[in-house]
Amino acid sequence: QERLVESGGGLVQPGGSLRLSCVASRTIFSIVAMGWYRQAPGKQRELVATVSSGGSINYADSVKGRFTISRDIAKNTVYLQMSSLKPEDTAVYYCHVEGGTYSRGSRDPGPYNYWGQGTQVTVSS
């Protein structure tokens, strides 16, 4: 059973926009942080944007003013709206969630780290 389901990746021209979505399974609860990371070929995985349980948001300097992270707590979902996309934004984007889990009918507060399988974003003309 998938814990995180990502969608929205694809091919877009420079200057275009994409919206990524990540839905966390209801087996994940007491979420303390949600966010997005990315990894380009030959590079380390890097933080793109995160939002904490208290609403604090962090962005990588390279995406400030272009990307917007948001969340829908009721839907266990985090979004990444990407605008003014550049070729250097090309990467596999990974959803990340930190929270507890249900185990054999009981609640385990964790916290545990969950990662999506990644969705490819390609910015090219």
Tab-separated table of C-alpha atoms in Angstrom:
chain	number	residue	atom	x	y	z
A	1	GLN	CA	0.000	0.000	0.000
A	2	GLU	CA	1.463	3.332	-1.085
A	3	ARG	CA	1.990	5.860	1.691
A	4	LEU	CA	2.537	8.867	-0.582
A	5	VAL	CA	0.975	9.305	-4.015
A	6	GLU	CA	2.535	11.984	-6.211
A	7	SER	CA	1.186	13.467	-9.418
A	8	GLY	CA	1.598	16.449	-11.719
A	9	GLY	CA	5.049	15.954	-13.189
A	10	GLY	CA	5.702	16.185	-16.891
A	11	LEU	CA	7.317	18.065	-19.740
A	12	VAL	CA	6.916	21.831	-19.893
A	13	GLN	CA	8.520	24.661	-21.864
A	14	PRO	CA	10.693	27.278	-20.163
A	15	GLY	CA	8.503	29.898	-18.540
A	16	GLY	CA	5.669	27.445	-18.106
A	17	SER	CA	3.990	26.143	-14.985
A	18	LEU	CA	3.284	22.836	-13.285
A	19	ARG	CA	1.430	21.898	-10.134
A	20	LEU	CA	2.607	18.898	-8.142
A	21	SER	CA	0.377	17.099	-5.670
A	22	CYS	CA	1.210	14.600	-2.957
A	23	VAL	CA	-1.512	12.742	-1.085
A	24	ALA	CA	-0.498	11.042	2.150
A	25	SER	CA	-2.250	7.856	3.183
A	26	ARG	CA	-4.623	8.034	6.140
A	27	THR	CA	-2.263	5.593	7.850
A	28	ILE	CA	-0.040	8.634	8.358
A	29	PHE	CA	-1.200	10.975	11.098
A	30	SER	CA	0.077	13.691	13.393
A	31	ILE	CA	2.024	15.129	10.480
A	32	VAL	CA	4.698	17.534	11.663
A	33	ALA	CA	6.180	18.477	8.304
A	34	MET	CA	5.497	18.100	4.599
A	35	GLY	CA	7.625	19.163	1.694
A	36	TRP	CA	9.341	18.664	-1.608
A	37	TYR	CA	12.888	17.744	-2.526
A	38	ARG	CA	14.461	17.270	-5.924
A	39	GLN	CA	17.415	15.495	-7.448
A	40	ALA	CA	18.956	16.311	-10.805
A	41	PRO	CA	21.250	13.873	-12.633
A	42	GLY	CA	24.670	13.729	-11.001
A	43	LYS	CA	23.611	15.922	-8.094
A	44	GLN	CA	22.611	15.397	-4.475
A	45	ARG	CA	19.007	15.548	-3.413
A	46	GLU	CA	18.171	19.062	-2.285
A	47	LEU	CA	15.379	20.761	-0.420
A	48	VAL	CA	12.913	22.702	-2.550
A	49	ALA	CA	10.250	23.761	-0.060
A	50	THR	CA	8.844	22.592	3.269
A	51	VAL	CA	5.976	23.535	5.546
A	52	SER	CA	5.932	22.614	9.228
A	53	SER	CA	2.985	21.777	11.449
A	54	GLY	CA	3.157	25.320	12.780
A	55	GLY	CA	2.900	26.767	9.286
A	56	SER	CA	6.518	27.810	8.885
A	57	ILE	CA	7.631	27.667	5.266
A	58	ASN	CA	11.129	27.388	3.860
A	59	TYR	CA	12.165	27.697	0.222
A	60	ALA	CA	15.416	27.070	-1.527
A	61	ASP	CA	16.898	30.364	-2.697
A	62	SER	CA	16.782	29.160	-6.283
A	63	VAL	CA	12.979	28.865	-6.275
A	64	LYS	CA	11.924	31.828	-4.149
A	65	GLY	CA	9.387	33.980	-5.937
A	66	ARG	CA	8.617	31.246	-8.453
A	67	PHE	CA	7.412	28.247	-6.430
A	68	THR	CA	4.659	28.136	-3.836
A	69	ILE	CA	4.096	25.319	-1.354
A	70	SER	CA	0.691	24.817	0.221
A	71	ARG	CA	-1.145	22.153	2.154
A	72	ASP	CA	-4.656	20.892	2.752
A	73	ILE	CA	-4.595	19.379	6.221
A	74	ALA	CA	-8.041	17.805	5.906
A	75	LYS	CA	-6.957	15.968	2.758
A	76	ASN	CA	-3.468	15.032	3.974
A	77	THR	CA	-2.176	16.707	0.835
A	78	VAL	CA	0.714	19.015	-0.014
A	79	TYR	CA	1.075	20.936	-3.265
A	80	LEU	CA	3.892	22.631	-5.100
A	81	GLN	CA	2.894	25.285	-7.616
A	82	MET	CA	5.823	25.905	-9.935
A	83	SER	CA	5.861	28.934	-12.224
A	84	SER	CA	8.420	30.591	-14.492
A	85	LEU	CA	10.112	27.230	-14.841
A	86	LYS	CA	13.710	27.095	-16.014
A	87	PRO	CA	15.726	24.265	-17.562
A	88	GLU	CA	17.722	24.060	-14.330
A	89	ASP	CA	14.522	23.060	-12.532
A	90	THR	CA	14.642	19.750	-14.386
A	91	ALA	CA	14.830	16.977	-11.805
A	92	VAL	CA	12.974	14.186	-10.108
A	93	TYR	CA	10.808	15.748	-7.428
A	94	TYR	CA	10.162	13.799	-4.233
A	95	CYS	CA	7.426	14.341	-1.700
A	96	HIS	CA	8.440	14.044	1.951
A	97	VAL	CA	6.266	13.708	5.031
A	98	GLU	CA	7.192	13.348	8.688
A	99	GLY	CA	4.571	11.919	11.003
A	100	GLY	CA	3.166	9.002	12.931
A	101	THR	CA	1.567	5.811	11.672
A	102	TYR	CA	-1.075	3.250	12.469
A	103	SER	CA	0.355	-0.165	13.292
A	104	ARG	CA	-1.911	-3.175	13.816
A	105	GLY	CA	-4.761	-0.928	14.795
A	106	SER	CA	-2.777	1.198	17.213
A	107	ARG	CA	-1.195	4.604	16.860
A	108	ASP	CA	2.560	4.968	16.778
A	109	PRO	CA	3.479	8.649	17.063
A	110	GLY	CA	6.917	8.085	15.581
A	111	PRO	CA	7.970	10.379	14.103
A	112	TYR	CA	8.799	8.580	10.887
A	113	ASN	CA	10.015	9.879	7.557
A	114	TYR	CA	8.094	8.962	4.416
A	115	TRP	CA	9.256	9.477	0.846
A	116	GLY	CA	7.371	9.323	-2.398
A	117	GLN	CA	8.749	7.469	-5.400
A	118	GLY	CA	9.352	10.722	-7.234
A	119	THR	CA	7.840	12.443	-10.239
A	120	GLN	CA	9.870	13.664	-13.212
A	121	VAL	CA	9.789	17.344	-14.117
A	122	THR	CA	11.464	18.256	-17.392
A	123	VAL	CA	11.752	21.867	-18.543
A	124	SER	CA	12.807	22.051	-22.165
A	125	SER	CA	11.917	23.785	-25.406
